[in-house]
C-alpha cells in the first residue's frame, strides 16, 4: 500500500479499523434480495456496462490509491432481488489487473481495455450451454490440443503469456456445435493454479512446466465416473492398506506440480472392484482431500495430505439415516455410531470406553452425524452421565422411526392408488378399442350406449364403460391428500427438533 511505503501509520490504522467493520466479499455466492449492500462502479469514459465491485474489494483494491479517480465515490445501494456478484472476486483478470494498475499506473489504459473486453464475453461456465460461435477460442502454441474460451484466455493467460497463445479459428460447422473449454478439465485447472502459486512463492516462472504437464494430462485417459478398469492407479508410498488410489491424470494434474508425484507408487488395481478415482469430484471425501492437498501445497509438506489419507480413508463414509447391515458399529443398547463419526467425535472421550464395538448383522443407522448429538455427547462426558445421553438417543430414534413409518405408509398408499389408476386407464383403453372395432365391423345400427354424465355416444356397452373408467382414473388423486400432510407435519417437526 502507498501508506505503508510512505510510513503513514495513522492512515494504515484507519484502513484496518474500517476493514474490520466490513463483511468479507461473498465471491461467487453473491448477494440476493434487498440486503442494502454497497457497490462501486467505474464512471465517465471508464464505465463498463455490468461491472461492479463490492465495498470490501473497493476498500482493499481501490479506495487508498490513484484508481479511486476512475470509480464513483458514492456507492450504489443494492435495492433489487437480483443476484449481484463482485467482479473483482469472480473474474481473476479484474483483481490481478487492478493490482498491476496500482503498481504500474501507466498501464491503466491497456488494462482497462482488457477489463472491457472480458466483460463483453460469457464466462467459462456460461459457454458450456452456448454454441461455440458465441465466443472466440484460443489454442496454446506448445500444446495445440489445449483450447480455451475467451474468458479463460483473458483470466489466466493474457497478462503474462499472450505470446504463447493464438486464435483458434472455427469452421462454420464447429460454430454451431458445443465446445468444452480446456480449463474445464479439473487437472489442467489445478496444474495451472499450483504452477502459478509455486512461481509466486519462489519468484520463478513455472509456465513452461505447466505446458509440459498440460500435454501429458491431455495424453492420459480422462478421470471420469464411468468404468476406469483399464486406468493406471497410484497410491501414497506410506499407504499400506488398499483404500486410496488416484488415476494417472490426477497424479499429473495435482501431484506433479508441487513435486508430490515422487511420493506415490503405482498399484495394481482398485479395491473391491471400485474403479472411481479418489480425486474425482463425485467421491464423498473430495472436498476434504482437496483441503488437505491445498494445505500441503501451501506449506510444502506432503505429509499433511498423506497422513490424512492413511488415517481417515480406511473408514467408510457415514451412512447417516440409511439402514446398513453387516457393518461395524460403536454403541450401547439401541444407540449406534459409525466408525467415522466415532473417530471424529467420540474417540478418546471419558465415556468412550463404555461403548461396545461389534460387527452388527442386522440393520443399524448412525446417530452421531448431527451437530446436536455431538453436543449432547460432549455434555454427557462433562457430566459423566451416559444414561441420560442414551435416553435422548432413544427418543431421537423413536422420532425417526415414527417419521419413517408414516412416510412408508403414505408411499404405499400412493403406490396402490397409482396402480389402480393405471389399471383403470388400461381397461379404458381396451374397452374403447373394442367399441371402435365393433362399430367398424357392423356399422351404425342406431343403438347408443351411455348415461347422462358421459352422454349417449357409444355403439357398445364396452365403449361407455371405457369412458367411465377413464373419468374415474382422471379423478383419482394419486398424491397424498391434505389430511396426510396434516398428519405428517407434526411428526417431521418433532424429528427436526431432535435430529
Short mmCIF file of C-alpha atoms in Angstrom, two decimals:
data_model
loop_
_atom_site.label_atom_id
_atom_site.label_comp_id
_atom_site.label_asym_id
_atom_site.label_seq_id
_atom_site.Cartn_x
_atom_site.Cartn_y
_atom_site.Cartn_z
CA UNK A 1 0.00 0.00 0.00
CA UNK A 2 1.04 3.56 -0.67
CA UNK A 3 0.51 4.40 3.02
CA UNK A 4 2.88 1.58 4.02
CA UNK A 5 5.57 2.79 1.62
CA UNK A 6 5.20 6.32 3.00
CA UNK A 7 5.16 5.14 6.60
CA UNK A 8 1.75 6.73 7.18
CA UNK A 9 0.70 4.56 10.11
CA UNK A 10 -2.31 6.69 11.00
CA UNK A 11 -3.79 6.05 7.55
CA UNK A 12 -2.96 2.35 7.82
CA UNK A 13 -4.63 2.14 11.23
CA UNK A 14 -7.73 3.93 9.92
CA UNK A 15 -7.93 1.48 7.00
CA UNK A 16 -7.59 -1.54 9.28
CA UNK A 17 -10.34 -0.27 11.59
CA UNK A 18 -12.67 0.33 8.66
CA UNK A 19 -11.83 -3.06 7.10
CA UNK A 20 -12.68 -4.94 10.30
CA UNK A 21 -16.18 -3.48 10.16
CA UNK A 22 -16.76 -4.67 6.60
CA UNK A 23 -18.10 -8.16 5.77
CA UNK A 24 -15.93 -10.43 3.66
CA UNK A 25 -16.62 -10.47 -0.07
CA UNK A 26 -19.14 -13.23 -0.80
CA UNK A 27 -17.45 -14.19 -4.07
CA UNK A 28 -19.45 -16.39 -6.48
CA UNK A 29 -22.24 -16.82 -3.89
CA UNK A 30 -23.07 -13.14 -4.38
CA UNK A 31 -25.80 -11.04 -2.81
CA UNK A 32 -29.53 -11.61 -3.26
CA UNK A 33 -32.51 -9.67 -2.04
CA UNK A 34 -32.75 -6.18 -0.60
CA UNK A 35 -29.70 -6.55 1.63
CA UNK A 36 -28.55 -2.93 1.45
CA UNK A 37 -25.04 -3.92 0.32
CA UNK A 38 -22.86 -1.17 -1.16
CA UNK A 39 -21.31 -1.43 -4.63
CA UNK A 40 -18.92 0.63 -6.73
CA UNK A 41 -18.60 1.03 -10.49
CA UNK A 42 -16.35 2.87 -12.89
CA UNK A 43 -17.53 6.29 -14.06
CA UNK A 44 -17.40 8.54 -17.11
CA UNK A 45 -15.37 7.32 -20.05
CA UNK A 46 -14.15 4.40 -17.93
CA UNK A 47 -17.59 2.96 -17.21
CA UNK A 48 -18.05 -0.68 -18.22
CA UNK A 49 -21.58 -1.99 -18.61
CA UNK A 50 -22.39 -4.54 -15.92
CA UNK A 51 -19.15 -4.06 -13.97
CA UNK A 52 -19.44 -3.71 -10.16
CA UNK A 53 -17.25 -4.48 -7.17
CA UNK A 54 -18.37 -4.84 -3.57
CA UNK A 55 -17.46 -2.34 -0.88
CA UNK A 56 -14.92 -4.67 0.71
CA UNK A 57 -12.95 -5.18 -2.50
CA UNK A 58 -13.24 -1.46 -3.27
CA UNK A 59 -11.63 -0.62 0.08
CA UNK A 60 -8.89 -3.21 -0.39
CA UNK A 61 -8.04 -2.52 -4.04
CA UNK A 62 -9.17 0.99 -4.93
CA UNK A 63 -10.01 3.42 -2.12
CA UNK A 64 -6.44 4.03 -0.94
CA UNK A 65 -4.72 4.65 -4.29
CA UNK A 66 -4.91 6.54 -7.59
CA UNK A 67 -7.51 4.13 -9.01
CA UNK A 68 -10.29 5.77 -6.98
CA UNK A 69 -10.42 8.59 -9.56
CA UNK A 70 -11.86 6.06 -12.05
CA UNK A 71 -14.64 4.93 -9.69
CA UNK A 72 -17.77 6.53 -8.31
CA UNK A 73 -17.05 7.76 -4.79
CA UNK A 74 -20.71 7.29 -3.83
CA UNK A 75 -21.68 3.63 -3.71
CA UNK A 76 -24.79 2.13 -5.26
CA UNK A 77 -27.07 0.55 -2.65
CA UNK A 78 -28.46 -2.81 -3.76
CA UNK A 79 -32.23 -2.42 -3.87
CA UNK A 80 -33.49 -5.25 -6.07
CA UNK A 81 -33.99 -9.00 -5.84
CA UNK A 82 -31.41 -9.99 -8.46
CA UNK A 83 -28.12 -11.75 -7.72
CA UNK A 84 -25.13 -9.40 -7.66
CA UNK A 85 -21.61 -10.80 -7.69
CA UNK A 86 -18.37 -8.89 -7.21
CA UNK A 87 -16.38 -8.87 -10.45
CA UNK A 88 -13.12 -8.50 -8.53
CA UNK A 89 -13.87 -11.84 -6.87
CA UNK A 90 -15.30 -13.90 -9.74
CA UNK A 91 -13.19 -12.57 -12.64
CA UNK A 92 -9.48 -13.28 -11.99
CA UNK A 93 -8.40 -10.73 -14.62
CA UNK A 94 -10.14 -7.90 -12.75
CA UNK A 95 -8.44 -8.40 -9.38
CA UNK A 96 -5.00 -9.10 -10.85
CA UNK A 97 -5.38 -6.25 -13.34
CA UNK A 98 -6.29 -3.77 -10.59
CA UNK A 99 -3.26 -4.86 -8.58
CA UNK A 100 -0.99 -4.33 -11.58
CA UNK A 101 -2.57 -0.94 -12.29
CA UNK A 102 -1.70 0.11 -8.74
CA UNK A 103 1.94 -0.88 -9.24
CA UNK A 104 2.13 0.50 -12.82
CA UNK A 105 -0.30 3.43 -13.26
CA UNK A 106 0.88 3.96 -16.86
CA UNK A 107 -0.69 0.60 -17.80
CA UNK A 108 -4.23 1.65 -16.85
CA UNK A 109 -5.44 2.26 -20.42
CA UNK A 110 -4.17 -1.14 -21.56
CA UNK A 111 -5.64 -2.96 -18.57
CA UNK A 112 -8.95 -1.13 -18.83
CA UNK A 113 -9.29 -2.30 -22.44
CA UNK A 114 -8.82 -5.88 -21.22
CA UNK A 115 -11.44 -5.36 -18.49
CA UNK A 116 -13.94 -4.06 -21.02
CA UNK A 117 -13.19 -6.92 -23.40
CA UNK A 118 -13.56 -9.51 -20.66
CA UNK A 119 -16.98 -8.21 -19.61
CA UNK A 120 -18.24 -8.49 -23.20
CA UNK A 121 -17.84 -12.29 -23.33
CA UNK A 122 -19.66 -15.09 -21.49
CA UNK A 123 -17.94 -16.75 -18.56
CA UNK A 124 -16.43 -20.19 -18.97
CA UNK A 125 -19.38 -21.81 -17.19
CA UNK A 126 -21.84 -19.97 -19.44
CA UNK A 127 -20.11 -21.23 -22.60
CA UNK A 128 -20.99 -24.81 -21.60
CA UNK A 129 -24.61 -24.08 -22.51
CA UNK A 130 -23.86 -21.98 -25.61
CA UNK A 131 -22.78 -22.74 -29.15
CA UNK A 132 -19.06 -22.45 -29.81
CA UNK A 133 -19.64 -19.42 -32.03
CA UNK A 134 -20.78 -17.36 -29.03
CA UNK A 135 -17.15 -16.60 -28.13
CA UNK A 136 -13.62 -16.78 -29.51
CA UNK A 137 -11.29 -19.67 -28.79
CA UNK A 138 -7.54 -19.70 -28.23
CA UNK A 139 -5.06 -22.56 -28.61
CA UNK A 140 -1.77 -22.99 -26.78
CA UNK A 141 1.03 -22.93 -29.36
CA UNK A 142 3.08 -25.52 -27.47
CA UNK A 143 0.05 -27.74 -26.73
CA UNK A 144 -2.35 -27.40 -29.70
CA UNK A 145 -4.92 -29.69 -28.07
CA UNK A 146 -5.31 -27.22 -25.20
CA UNK A 147 -8.03 -24.84 -26.41
CA UNK A 148 -9.68 -22.33 -24.07
CA UNK A 149 -12.55 -19.85 -24.31
CA UNK A 150 -12.04 -16.08 -24.42
CA UNK A 151 -12.92 -15.69 -20.74
CA UNK A 152 -10.25 -18.17 -19.61
CA UNK A 153 -7.68 -16.79 -22.05
CA UNK A 154 -8.16 -13.32 -20.56
CA UNK A 155 -8.42 -14.51 -16.96
CA UNK A 156 -5.42 -16.83 -16.89
CA UNK A 157 -3.02 -16.15 -19.75
CA UNK A 158 -3.26 -12.76 -21.45
CA UNK A 159 -1.38 -10.71 -18.84
CA UNK A 160 1.83 -12.77 -18.93
CA UNK A 161 1.66 -15.37 -21.69
CA UNK A 162 -0.33 -13.86 -24.56
CA UNK A 163 2.52 -14.61 -26.99
CA UNK A 164 2.22 -18.34 -26.18
CA UNK A 165 -1.37 -18.45 -27.46
CA UNK A 166 -3.06 -17.91 -30.80
CA UNK A 167 -6.60 -17.50 -32.05
CA UNK A 168 -8.17 -20.87 -32.82
CA UNK A 169 -10.41 -20.47 -35.89
CA UNK A 170 -13.65 -22.43 -36.12
CA UNK A 171 -15.33 -23.74 -39.23
CA UNK A 172 -19.00 -22.75 -39.77
CA UNK A 173 -19.90 -26.30 -38.72
CA UNK A 174 -17.89 -26.07 -35.50
CA UNK A 175 -19.50 -22.74 -34.62
CA UNK A 176 -22.87 -24.50 -34.42
CA UNK A 177 -21.53 -27.16 -32.04
CA UNK A 178 -20.69 -27.08 -28.35
CA UNK A 179 -17.04 -26.87 -27.28
CA UNK A 180 -15.62 -27.69 -23.87
CA UNK A 181 -13.01 -25.22 -22.66
CA UNK A 182 -9.70 -26.81 -21.69
CA UNK A 183 -9.91 -25.11 -18.30
CA UNK A 184 -13.00 -27.21 -17.56
CA UNK A 185 -10.58 -30.13 -17.23
CA UNK A 186 -10.04 -30.17 -13.48
CA UNK A 187 -6.47 -31.42 -13.70
CA UNK A 188 -5.48 -28.65 -16.16
CA UNK A 189 -7.02 -26.03 -13.89
CA UNK A 190 -5.27 -27.48 -10.83
CA UNK A 191 -1.90 -27.72 -12.56
CA UNK A 192 -2.04 -24.09 -13.70
CA UNK A 193 -3.07 -22.85 -10.26
CA UNK A 194 -0.31 -24.73 -8.44
CA UNK A 195 2.34 -23.75 -11.01
CA UNK A 196 1.38 -20.09 -10.55
CA UNK A 197 1.38 -20.48 -6.76
CA UNK A 198 4.84 -22.04 -6.79
CA UNK A 199 6.13 -19.40 -9.20
CA UNK A 200 4.92 -16.56 -6.95
CA UNK A 201 6.39 -18.17 -3.81
CA UNK A 202 9.77 -18.90 -5.42
CA UNK A 203 9.80 -15.85 -7.71
CA UNK A 204 10.23 -18.13 -10.73
CA UNK A 205 8.37 -18.67 -13.98
CA UNK A 206 6.75 -22.11 -13.98
CA UNK A 207 4.77 -21.66 -17.21
CA UNK A 208 6.97 -23.99 -19.29
CA UNK A 209 6.42 -26.64 -16.64
CA UNK A 210 2.68 -26.10 -16.91
CA UNK A 211 2.75 -26.60 -20.69
CA UNK A 212 4.67 -29.85 -20.28
CA UNK A 213 2.17 -31.10 -17.71
CA UNK A 214 -0.80 -29.98 -19.81
CA UNK A 215 0.46 -32.03 -22.75
CA UNK A 216 0.89 -35.13 -20.56
CA UNK A 217 -2.50 -34.62 -18.89
CA UNK A 218 -4.32 -34.42 -22.22
CA UNK A 219 -2.49 -37.54 -23.44
CA UNK A 220 -3.63 -39.56 -20.40
CA UNK A 221 -7.07 -41.23 -20.07
CA UNK A 222 -9.78 -38.95 -18.63
CA UNK A 223 -10.73 -39.20 -14.97
CA UNK A 224 -14.46 -39.88 -15.02
CA UNK A 225 -17.21 -41.56 -13.07
CA UNK A 226 -17.59 -44.33 -15.64
CA UNK A 227 -15.68 -47.60 -15.98
CA UNK A 228 -11.95 -46.96 -15.43
CA UNK A 229 -10.84 -50.56 -15.03
CA UNK A 230 -8.04 -50.07 -17.58
CA UNK A 231 -6.61 -47.00 -15.82
CA UNK A 232 -3.19 -46.87 -14.18
CA UNK A 233 -3.52 -46.32 -10.43
CA UNK A 234 -1.24 -44.66 -7.89
CA UNK A 235 -1.25 -44.56 -4.09
CA UNK A 236 0.93 -42.80 -1.48
CA UNK A 237 4.01 -44.87 -0.65
CA UNK A 238 3.18 -44.88 3.06
CA UNK A 239 -0.37 -46.09 2.41
CA UNK A 240 -0.09 -49.80 3.22
CA UNK A 241 -3.82 -50.55 3.04
CA UNK A 242 -5.62 -50.72 -0.30
CA UNK A 243 -8.04 -47.91 0.47
CA UNK A 244 -6.90 -44.97 -1.65
CA UNK A 245 -5.77 -44.60 -5.25
CA UNK A 246 -5.77 -41.91 -7.93
CA UNK A 247 -5.54 -42.16 -11.71
CA UNK A 248 -2.61 -41.01 -13.84
CA UNK A 249 -4.34 -37.82 -14.96
CA UNK A 250 -4.88 -36.71 -11.36
CA UNK A 251 -1.31 -37.67 -10.45
CA UNK A 252 -0.08 -35.35 -13.21
CA UNK A 253 -2.53 -32.54 -12.53
CA UNK A 254 -2.45 -32.44 -8.74
CA UNK A 255 0.69 -34.18 -7.53
CA UNK A 256 3.32 -33.44 -10.18
CA UNK A 257 3.31 -29.60 -9.99
CA UNK A 258 4.29 -29.37 -6.28
CA UNK A 259 6.69 -32.32 -6.58
CA UNK A 260 4.45 -34.75 -4.71
CA UNK A 261 4.35 -37.33 -7.52
CA UNK A 262 7.57 -38.93 -6.26
CA UNK A 263 5.73 -39.76 -3.04
CA UNK A 264 3.37 -42.08 -4.95
CA UNK A 265 3.76 -45.66 -6.10
CA UNK A 266 1.96 -47.47 -8.89
CA UNK A 267 -0.50 -50.05 -7.62
CA UNK A 268 -2.01 -52.96 -9.50
CA UNK A 269 -5.75 -52.39 -9.24
CA UNK A 270 -8.50 -50.73 -7.25
CA UNK A 271 -10.01 -52.25 -4.14
CA UNK A 272 -13.12 -54.39 -4.36
CA UNK A 273 -13.96 -53.52 -7.95
CA UNK A 274 -14.19 -49.79 -7.15
CA UNK A 275 -12.90 -48.10 -10.29
CA UNK A 276 -13.55 -44.48 -9.27
CA UNK A 277 -10.53 -42.24 -8.72
CA UNK A 278 -10.41 -40.84 -5.18
CA UNK A 279 -9.79 -37.33 -6.55
CA UNK A 280 -12.86 -37.40 -8.75
CA UNK A 281 -15.28 -34.63 -7.66
CA UNK A 282 -18.13 -37.11 -7.14
CA UNK A 283 -16.31 -39.02 -4.39
CA UNK A 284 -17.72 -38.32 -0.91
CA UNK A 285 -14.43 -37.02 0.51
CA UNK A 286 -13.27 -34.99 -2.48
CA UNK A 287 -13.60 -31.65 -0.66
CA UNK A 288 -11.74 -32.95 2.38
CA UNK A 289 -8.95 -34.35 0.23
CA UNK A 290 -8.75 -31.07 -1.68
CA UNK A 291 -8.49 -29.04 1.54
CA UNK A 292 -5.64 -31.21 2.85
CA UNK A 293 -3.94 -31.10 -0.55
CA UNK A 294 -4.13 -27.29 -0.63
CA UNK A 295 -2.63 -27.10 2.86
CA UNK A 296 0.16 -29.49 1.85
CA UNK A 297 0.99 -27.39 -1.23
CA UNK A 298 0.95 -24.14 0.72
CA UNK A 299 3.29 -25.46 3.43
CA UNK A 300 5.30 -27.65 1.01
CA UNK A 301 4.64 -30.64 3.24
CA UNK A 302 3.19 -33.74 1.58
CA UNK A 303 2.71 -35.46 4.94
CA UNK A 304 -0.25 -33.17 5.68
CA UNK A 305 -2.08 -34.86 2.83
CA UNK A 306 -0.69 -38.39 3.19
CA UNK A 307 -1.31 -38.59 6.95
CA UNK A 308 -4.95 -37.69 6.42
CA UNK A 309 -5.27 -40.32 3.69
CA UNK A 310 -3.63 -43.04 5.79
CA UNK A 311 -5.57 -42.20 8.95
CA UNK A 312 -9.05 -41.48 7.61
CA UNK A 313 -9.55 -43.26 4.29
CA UNK A 314 -9.88 -46.77 5.83
CA UNK A 315 -13.14 -45.69 7.47
CA UNK A 316 -16.24 -46.00 5.28
CA UNK A 317 -18.42 -42.94 4.84
CA UNK A 318 -21.10 -42.25 7.43
CA UNK A 319 -24.43 -43.68 6.19
CA UNK A 320 -26.39 -41.16 8.31
CA UNK A 321 -30.02 -42.35 8.44
CA UNK A 322 -29.63 -45.05 5.80
CA UNK A 323 -30.01 -48.52 7.29
CA UNK A 324 -26.93 -50.74 6.84
CA UNK A 325 -26.30 -54.41 7.54
CA UNK A 326 -23.11 -56.35 8.35
CA UNK A 327 -21.20 -53.26 9.42
CA UNK A 328 -19.04 -52.37 12.41
CA UNK A 329 -20.71 -50.06 14.94
CA UNK A 330 -19.91 -48.47 18.29
CA UNK A 331 -22.75 -48.16 20.74
CA UNK A 332 -24.80 -49.27 23.69
CA UNK A 333 -28.31 -50.69 23.51
CA UNK A 334 -30.23 -49.04 20.66
CA UNK A 335 -27.62 -46.31 20.22
CA UNK A 336 -25.20 -46.83 17.32
CA UNK A 337 -22.44 -44.70 15.82
CA UNK A 338 -20.46 -45.50 12.68
CA UNK A 339 -16.67 -45.85 12.77
CA UNK A 340 -16.08 -42.48 11.11
CA UNK A 341 -18.31 -40.50 13.49
CA UNK A 342 -16.87 -42.38 16.46
CA UNK A 343 -13.36 -41.38 15.47
CA UNK A 344 -14.35 -37.79 14.68
CA UNK A 345 -16.49 -37.04 17.71
CA UNK A 346 -16.24 -39.76 20.36
CA UNK A 347 -12.83 -41.43 20.44
CA UNK A 348 -10.77 -40.52 23.48
CA UNK A 349 -13.70 -39.03 25.39
CA UNK A 350 -14.25 -40.03 29.01
CA UNK A 351 -17.33 -42.14 28.22
CA UNK A 352 -15.98 -43.75 25.03
CA UNK A 353 -14.67 -46.81 26.88
CA UNK A 354 -18.22 -47.68 27.97
CA UNK A 355 -19.34 -48.20 24.37
CA UNK A 356 -19.15 -51.60 22.71
CA UNK A 357 -17.65 -52.18 19.27
CA UNK A 358 -19.07 -55.03 17.21
CA UNK A 359 -19.98 -56.20 13.73
CA UNK A 360 -23.77 -55.95 13.61
CA UNK A 361 -25.51 -58.25 11.08
CA UNK A 362 -28.89 -56.53 11.44
CA UNK A 363 -29.94 -53.11 10.19
CA UNK A 364 -28.49 -50.13 12.04
CA UNK A 365 -28.17 -46.39 11.46
CA UNK A 366 -25.61 -43.82 12.55
CA UNK A 367 -26.91 -41.45 15.22
CA UNK A 368 -23.81 -39.29 15.67
CA UNK A 369 -23.57 -37.36 12.41
CA UNK A 370 -25.61 -34.37 13.60
CA UNK A 371 -24.24 -31.36 15.46
CA UNK A 372 -26.94 -31.71 18.14
CA UNK A 373 -25.98 -35.29 19.00
CA UNK A 374 -22.29 -34.40 19.15
CA UNK A 375 -23.06 -31.51 21.50
CA UNK A 376 -25.15 -33.84 23.67
CA UNK A 377 -22.26 -36.31 23.75
CA UNK A 378 -19.84 -33.61 24.93
CA UNK A 379 -22.27 -32.58 27.65
CA UNK A 380 -22.69 -36.20 28.73
CA UNK A 381 -18.92 -36.60 29.01
CA UNK A 382 -18.63 -33.37 31.01
CA UNK A 383 -21.34 -34.60 33.40
CA UNK A 384 -20.22 -38.25 33.32
CA UNK A 385 -23.82 -39.18 32.50
CA UNK A 386 -24.07 -41.80 29.77
CA UNK A 387 -27.58 -42.91 30.77
CA UNK A 388 -29.15 -39.51 30.04
CA UNK A 389 -27.39 -39.39 26.68
CA UNK A 390 -28.67 -42.86 25.76
CA UNK A 391 -32.21 -41.87 26.79
CA UNK A 392 -32.06 -38.82 24.49
CA UNK A 393 -30.65 -41.00 21.70
CA UNK A 394 -33.57 -43.45 22.12
CA UNK A 395 -36.05 -40.57 22.00
CA UNK A 396 -34.40 -39.35 18.80
CA UNK A 397 -34.51 -42.80 17.20
CA UNK A 398 -38.19 -43.21 18.12
CA UNK A 399 -38.98 -39.92 16.39
CA UNK A 400 -37.06 -41.01 13.29
CA UNK A 401 -38.75 -44.42 13.11
CA UNK A 402 -42.19 -42.83 13.54
CA UNK A 403 -41.49 -40.36 10.74
CA UNK A 404 -40.08 -43.11 8.54
CA UNK A 405 -43.10 -45.35 9.19
CA UNK A 406 -45.50 -42.54 8.27
CA UNK A 407 -43.53 -41.84 5.08
CA UNK A 408 -43.60 -45.50 4.09
CA UNK A 409 -47.34 -45.70 4.80
CA UNK A 410 -48.06 -42.71 2.58
CA UNK A 411 -45.78 -44.03 -0.17
CA UNK A 412 -47.51 -47.42 -0.03
CA UNK A 413 -50.94 -45.81 -0.31
CA UNK A 414 -49.74 -43.64 -3.16
CA UNK A 415 -48.35 -46.73 -4.93
CA UNK A 416 -51.71 -48.51 -4.54
CA UNK A 417 -53.59 -45.51 -5.94
CA UNK A 418 -51.16 -45.27 -8.83
CA UNK A 419 -51.61 -48.98 -9.59
CA UNK A 420 -55.41 -48.63 -9.50
CA UNK A 421 -55.25 -45.62 -11.77
CA UNK A 422 -53.04 -47.41 -14.30
CA UNK A 423 -55.36 -50.45 -14.25
CA UNK A 424 -58.38 -48.25 -14.98
CA UNK A 425 -56.57 -46.48 -17.82
CA UNK A 426 -55.54 -49.83 -19.35
CA UNK A 427 -59.08 -51.21 -19.09
CA UNK A 428 -60.48 -47.98 -20.53
CA UNK A 429 -58.11 -48.21 -23.49
CA UNK A 430 -59.12 -51.83 -24.17
CA UNK A 431 -62.87 -51.13 -23.93
CA UNK A 432 -62.60 -48.06 -26.14
CA UNK A 433 -60.72 -50.17 -28.68
CA UNK A 434 -63.43 -52.85 -28.60
CA UNK A 435 -66.07 -50.19 -29.20
CA UNK A 436 -64.19 -48.93 -32.23
CA UNK A 437 -63.69 -52.40 -33.70
CA UNK A 438 -67.36 -53.41 -33.25
CA UNK A 439 -68.55 -50.11 -34.67
CA UNK A 440 -66.41 -50.55 -37.77
CA UNK A 441 -67.49 -54.18 -38.26
CA UNK A 442 -71.28 -53.86 -38.02
CA UNK A 443 -71.88 -50.26 -38.97
CA UNK A 444 -74.27 -47.84 -37.30
CA UNK A 445 -77.49 -49.65 -36.16
CA UNK A 446 -78.84 -46.61 -34.34
CA UNK A 447 -78.33 -48.01 -30.83
CA UNK A 448 -76.37 -45.79 -28.41
CA UNK A 449 -74.91 -46.56 -25.00
CA UNK A 450 -74.08 -44.18 -22.16
CA UNK A 451 -75.70 -42.11 -19.42
CA UNK A 452 -76.48 -38.50 -18.59
CA UNK A 453 -72.98 -37.75 -17.29
CA UNK A 454 -70.99 -39.09 -20.23
CA UNK A 455 -73.58 -38.76 -22.98
CA UNK A 456 -75.13 -41.42 -25.26
CA UNK A 457 -72.48 -41.61 -27.97
CA UNK A 458 -71.07 -45.16 -27.79
CA UNK A 459 -72.22 -48.02 -30.01
CA UNK A 460 -71.37 -50.71 -27.40
CA UNK A 461 -71.59 -51.03 -23.64
CA UNK A 462 -67.80 -51.55 -23.65
CA UNK A 463 -67.29 -48.06 -25.08
CA UNK A 464 -69.45 -46.46 -22.39
CA UNK A 465 -67.71 -48.47 -19.68
CA UNK A 466 -64.32 -47.42 -21.07
CA UNK A 467 -65.27 -43.75 -20.76
CA UNK A 468 -66.48 -44.25 -17.19
CA UNK A 469 -63.18 -45.97 -16.33
CA UNK A 470 -61.22 -43.13 -17.91
CA UNK A 471 -63.13 -40.47 -15.95
CA UNK A 472 -62.65 -42.45 -12.74
CA UNK A 473 -58.89 -42.70 -13.37
CA UNK A 474 -58.58 -38.98 -14.11
CA UNK A 475 -60.49 -38.18 -10.93
CA UNK A 476 -58.15 -40.16 -8.69
CA UNK A 477 -55.76 -38.13 -6.55
CA UNK A 478 -52.50 -40.07 -6.58
CA UNK A 479 -50.50 -37.66 -4.39
CA UNK A 480 -51.16 -37.62 -0.62
CA UNK A 481 -54.25 -35.73 0.50
CA UNK A 482 -54.13 -32.66 2.71
CA UNK A 483 -55.10 -34.83 5.68
CA UNK A 484 -51.97 -36.93 5.09
CA UNK A 485 -49.79 -33.82 5.08
CA UNK A 486 -51.51 -32.62 8.25
CA UNK A 487 -50.69 -35.93 9.94
CA UNK A 488 -47.09 -35.81 8.69
CA UNK A 489 -46.31 -32.21 9.69
CA UNK A 490 -46.00 -32.66 13.49
CA UNK A 491 -44.02 -35.87 13.02
CA UNK A 492 -41.49 -34.12 10.77
CA UNK A 493 -41.34 -31.13 13.10
CA UNK A 494 -40.55 -33.40 16.04
CA UNK A 495 -37.79 -35.09 14.04
CA UNK A 496 -36.33 -31.72 13.05
CA UNK A 497 -36.15 -30.79 16.73
CA UNK A 498 -34.37 -33.99 17.71
CA UNK A 499 -32.17 -34.78 14.72
#
